[in-house]
Amino acid sequence: EPEVTQTPSHQVTQMGQEVILRCVPISNHLYFYWYRQILGQKVEFLVSFYNNEISEKSEIFDDQFSVERPDGSNFTLKIRSTKLEDSAMYFCASSEAGGDRGENEQYFGPGTRLTVT
Amino acid sequence: AQKVTQAQTEISVVEKEDVTLDCVYETRDTTYYLFWYKQPPSGELVFLIRRNSFDEQNEISGRYSWNFQKSTSSFNFTITASQVVDSAVYFCALSAPNTGNQFYFGTGTSLTVIP
């Protein structure tokens, strides 16, 4: 069964460093998402991406964050200058279509645990 | 604005007991989707079910069942004859086309099934 994959599974970085989290969505999916889950808290939406541009973003997704689809398979989340409060699990998700077509099931990757020290 | 409330933070049951996880949502949209995800200790999010706002039919899948009631804006999840492997955090979520299809998650209910 197709699945979303994410690398690395765990990333440790020092405050102020740049990190890139990588995701490979399911191959025929067109919509891509990043979510964040601070330890013990709920999963929060960061950004959605469609047709090579951001379609929605939350207030969490400030100028320190950026997303990119550098080729036909990868979808990346970059944090330019990490802060302690960026420590969290980051989930990538993809869906075949948007909700207006009723096919809104988002498939989540296993997550990347980011630890900022 | 969209909002999902899971009032139960933690639940403990003894194996083979039935347990219901509550989910109450708020939305002004007429078209929306409701979901349940399971997050085991390993951390991944496992899809359990999707319901659209036009389909209030309850659903049963093995030991799992879901009760969707628009009149009370609730989408409750029942596990029958719980097992230790059911121990996890369960998240209810809502999405809607009018808010870009992003998921709004509840705060989760941590279920512990005691052998």
Short mmCIF file of C-alpha atoms in Angstrom, two decimals:
data_model
loop_
_atom_site.label_atom_id
_atom_site.label_comp_id
_atom_site.label_asym_id
_atom_site.label_seq_id
_atom_site.Cartn_x
_atom_site.Cartn_y
_atom_site.Cartn_z
CA GLU A 1 0.00 0.00 0.00
CA PRO A 2 1.40 3.44 -0.89
CA GLU A 3 2.53 5.52 2.02
CA VAL A 4 4.00 8.89 2.87
CA THR A 5 7.61 8.71 3.98
CA GLN A 6 9.62 11.22 5.96
CA THR A 7 13.31 11.61 6.64
CA PRO A 8 15.02 11.80 9.00
CA SER A 9 13.00 10.16 11.74
CA HIS A 10 14.82 12.21 14.36
CA GLN A 11 16.85 15.38 13.91
CA VAL A 12 18.83 17.12 16.61
CA THR A 13 20.06 20.61 15.89
CA GLN A 14 21.44 23.59 17.72
CA MET A 15 19.47 26.77 18.16
CA GLY A 16 19.98 29.11 15.24
CA GLN A 17 20.78 26.38 12.74
CA GLU A 18 18.82 25.71 9.59
CA VAL A 19 17.03 22.39 9.19
CA ILE A 20 15.31 20.79 6.26
CA LEU A 21 12.73 18.11 6.84
CA ARG A 22 11.96 15.88 3.92
CA CYS A 23 8.82 14.13 2.82
CA VAL A 24 7.90 11.94 -0.10
CA PRO A 25 4.12 12.10 -0.60
CA ILE A 26 2.11 9.38 -2.25
CA SER A 27 2.91 9.55 -5.93
CA ASN A 28 -0.49 10.44 -7.42
CA HIS A 29 -1.39 12.93 -4.70
CA LEU A 30 -1.62 16.61 -5.53
CA TYR A 31 -2.10 18.29 -2.15
CA PHE A 32 0.60 18.41 0.47
CA TYR A 33 0.60 19.52 4.07
CA TRP A 34 2.84 20.04 7.06
CA TYR A 35 1.63 19.77 10.62
CA ARG A 36 3.39 20.16 13.95
CA GLN A 37 2.82 18.46 17.26
CA ILE A 38 4.60 19.80 20.30
CA LEU A 39 5.14 16.98 22.80
CA GLY A 40 1.91 16.11 24.59
CA GLN A 41 -0.15 18.63 22.66
CA LYS A 42 -2.48 18.52 19.71
CA VAL A 43 -1.51 18.38 16.09
CA GLU A 44 -1.46 21.84 14.52
CA PHE A 45 -1.69 22.82 10.89
CA LEU A 46 1.28 24.69 9.42
CA VAL A 47 0.83 24.92 5.68
CA SER A 48 -0.81 23.40 2.63
CA PHE A 49 0.68 23.31 -0.83
CA TYR A 50 -0.89 22.75 -4.21
CA ASN A 51 0.20 23.37 -7.76
CA ASN A 52 3.64 24.48 -6.62
CA GLU A 53 2.46 27.19 -4.31
CA ILE A 54 1.23 27.66 -0.78
CA SER A 55 -2.55 27.53 -0.64
CA GLU A 56 -3.03 28.08 3.09
CA LYS A 57 -0.80 28.75 6.07
CA SER A 58 -1.34 29.22 9.77
CA GLU A 59 -0.01 31.94 12.02
CA ILE A 60 2.65 29.50 13.17
CA PHE A 61 4.11 29.44 9.67
CA ASP A 62 6.10 32.68 9.87
CA ASP A 63 9.04 33.92 7.83
CA GLN A 64 11.34 31.36 9.43
CA PHE A 65 9.49 28.59 7.61
CA SER A 66 9.41 27.76 3.94
CA VAL A 67 8.25 24.84 1.84
CA GLU A 68 9.37 23.58 -1.49
CA ARG A 69 8.76 20.81 -3.94
CA PRO A 70 12.21 20.70 -5.50
CA ASP A 71 11.46 17.80 -7.82
CA GLY A 72 8.57 15.56 -8.72
CA SER A 73 8.67 13.51 -5.57
CA ASN A 74 10.01 15.43 -2.56
CA PHE A 75 8.25 18.00 -0.42
CA THR A 76 10.42 19.83 2.07
CA LEU A 77 9.95 22.05 5.10
CA LYS A 78 12.81 24.39 5.93
CA ILE A 79 13.26 26.20 9.20
CA ARG A 80 15.86 28.93 8.70
CA SER A 81 16.99 29.66 12.20
CA THR A 82 15.64 27.16 14.68
CA LYS A 83 14.43 28.16 18.12
CA LEU A 84 13.98 26.01 21.20
CA GLU A 85 10.22 26.20 20.77
CA ASP A 86 10.48 24.61 17.32
CA SER A 87 11.14 21.29 19.04
CA ALA A 88 8.23 19.10 18.02
CA MET A 89 7.12 16.23 15.84
CA TYR A 90 6.56 17.38 12.28
CA PHE A 91 4.11 15.44 10.15
CA CYS A 92 3.84 15.58 6.42
CA ALA A 93 0.55 14.60 4.78
CA SER A 94 -0.79 14.31 1.28
CA SER A 95 -4.17 13.88 -0.32
CA GLU A 96 -5.33 12.98 -3.78
CA ALA A 97 -7.74 15.88 -4.03
CA GLY A 98 -9.17 18.70 -2.05
CA GLY A 99 -12.23 18.60 0.13
CA ASP A 100 -14.50 20.18 -2.42
CA ARG A 101 -14.26 17.00 -4.39
CA GLY A 102 -14.96 14.91 -1.35
CA GLU A 103 -11.70 13.03 -1.50
CA ASN A 104 -10.12 14.69 1.45
CA GLU A 105 -8.52 11.78 3.20
CA GLN A 106 -5.08 12.92 4.17
CA TYR A 107 -2.42 10.29 4.58
CA PHE A 108 0.16 11.14 7.22
CA GLY A 109 3.80 10.23 7.26
CA PRO A 110 5.45 8.74 10.35
CA GLY A 111 6.79 12.13 11.43
CA THR A 112 10.18 13.68 12.07
CA ARG A 113 11.01 14.44 15.67
CA LEU A 114 12.97 17.69 15.76
CA THR A 115 14.93 18.49 18.89
CA VAL A 116 16.47 21.94 19.15
CA THR A 117 19.13 22.30 21.85
CA ALA B 1 -13.97 29.28 12.88
CA GLN B 2 -13.52 25.57 13.19
CA LYS B 3 -13.06 23.93 16.53
CA VAL B 4 -12.86 20.39 17.82
CA THR B 5 -13.21 19.56 21.49
CA GLN B 6 -12.24 16.30 23.11
CA ALA B 7 -13.13 16.82 26.72
CA GLN B 8 -11.70 13.52 27.92
CA THR B 9 -7.98 13.94 28.40
CA GLU B 10 -7.24 10.46 29.71
CA ILE B 11 -9.31 7.31 30.02
CA SER B 12 -8.35 3.99 31.57
CA VAL B 13 -10.37 0.84 31.09
CA VAL B 14 -9.84 -2.80 31.87
CA GLU B 15 -9.40 -5.10 28.92
CA LYS B 16 -12.67 -6.27 27.32
CA GLU B 17 -14.59 -3.26 28.56
CA ASP B 18 -16.30 -0.99 26.05
CA VAL B 19 -15.15 2.62 25.89
CA THR B 20 -16.53 5.69 24.14
CA LEU B 21 -14.36 8.63 23.16
CA ASP B 22 -16.23 11.89 22.79
CA CYS B 23 -15.76 14.49 20.09
CA VAL B 24 -17.71 17.71 19.74
CA TYR B 25 -17.10 20.07 16.88
CA GLU B 26 -18.00 23.62 15.88
CA THR B 27 -18.30 24.89 12.36
CA ARG B 28 -20.44 27.26 10.36
CA ASP B 29 -19.84 25.39 7.17
CA THR B 30 -22.46 23.09 5.74
CA THR B 31 -19.86 20.97 3.99
CA TYR B 32 -17.22 19.53 6.24
CA TYR B 33 -15.44 16.30 7.03
CA LEU B 34 -14.81 14.59 10.33
CA PHE B 35 -12.00 12.17 11.06
CA TRP B 36 -10.59 9.99 13.76
CA TYR B 37 -6.89 9.17 13.96
CA LYS B 38 -5.02 6.88 16.30
CA GLN B 39 -1.54 7.77 17.54
CA PRO B 40 0.18 4.78 19.13
CA PRO B 41 3.27 5.24 21.33
CA SER B 42 5.45 5.00 18.22
CA GLY B 43 4.07 8.40 17.22
CA GLU B 44 2.60 7.97 13.75
CA LEU B 45 -0.95 9.01 12.93
CA VAL B 46 -3.13 6.16 11.77
CA PHE B 47 -6.30 7.01 9.86
CA LEU B 48 -9.42 5.33 11.24
CA ILE B 49 -12.42 6.93 9.61
CA ARG B 50 -13.72 9.87 7.56
CA ARG B 51 -17.30 11.11 7.58
CA ASN B 52 -18.74 13.90 5.47
CA SER B 53 -21.38 16.24 6.78
CA PHE B 54 -24.08 14.85 4.53
CA ASP B 55 -23.75 11.30 5.75
CA GLU B 56 -25.05 10.79 9.26
CA GLN B 57 -25.13 7.05 8.94
CA ASN B 58 -23.35 5.39 11.80
CA GLU B 59 -20.57 3.02 10.92
CA ILE B 60 -19.20 -0.15 12.40
CA SER B 61 -15.85 -1.66 11.55
CA GLY B 62 -15.04 -4.70 13.61
CA ARG B 63 -14.76 -3.58 17.22
CA TYR B 64 -14.91 0.09 16.24
CA SER B 65 -18.08 2.09 15.75
CA TRP B 66 -18.81 5.75 15.20
CA ASN B 67 -21.88 7.76 16.08
CA PHE B 68 -22.28 10.97 14.08
CA GLN B 69 -25.04 13.28 15.28
CA LYS B 70 -25.34 16.67 13.61
CA SER B 71 -28.04 17.74 16.06
CA THR B 72 -25.48 17.70 18.87
CA SER B 73 -22.39 18.35 16.69
CA SER B 74 -20.83 15.17 17.95
CA PHE B 75 -18.84 12.40 16.37
CA ASN B 76 -18.19 9.83 19.07
CA PHE B 77 -16.04 6.75 18.77
CA THR B 78 -16.71 3.50 20.60
CA ILE B 79 -14.34 0.60 21.00
CA THR B 80 -16.07 -2.61 21.96
CA ALA B 81 -14.25 -5.28 23.96
CA SER B 82 -11.12 -3.16 24.27
CA GLN B 83 -7.69 -4.73 23.95
CA VAL B 84 -4.27 -3.69 25.19
CA VAL B 85 -3.27 -2.85 21.61
CA ASP B 86 -5.96 -0.17 21.61
CA SER B 87 -3.86 1.86 24.04
CA ALA B 88 -3.01 5.07 22.21
CA VAL B 89 -3.93 8.71 21.87
CA TYR B 90 -6.98 9.22 19.70
CA PHE B 91 -7.54 12.45 17.81
CA CYS B 92 -10.73 13.74 16.30
CA ALA B 93 -10.31 16.24 13.46
CA LEU B 94 -12.40 18.42 11.18
CA SER B 95 -11.72 19.91 7.78
CA ALA B 96 -13.76 22.04 5.42
CA PRO B 97 -13.25 23.38 1.89
CA ASN B 98 -13.96 26.92 3.09
CA THR B 99 -10.89 26.81 5.33
CA GLY B 100 -8.53 25.30 2.82
CA ASN B 101 -9.06 21.71 3.84
CA GLN B 102 -6.59 22.01 6.66
CA PHE B 103 -7.24 19.71 9.56
CA TYR B 104 -8.35 21.10 12.90
CA PHE B 105 -7.46 18.56 15.52
CA GLY B 106 -8.83 18.13 19.00
CA THR B 107 -6.44 17.85 21.90
CA GLY B 108 -6.68 14.09 21.89
CA THR B 109 -7.81 11.45 24.36
CA SER B 110 -5.19 9.15 25.82
CA LEU B 111 -6.66 5.68 26.21
CA THR B 112 -4.98 3.09 28.40
CA VAL B 113 -6.30 -0.43 28.34
CA ILE B 114 -5.22 -2.36 31.40
CA PRO B 115 -4.71 -6.10 30.99
#
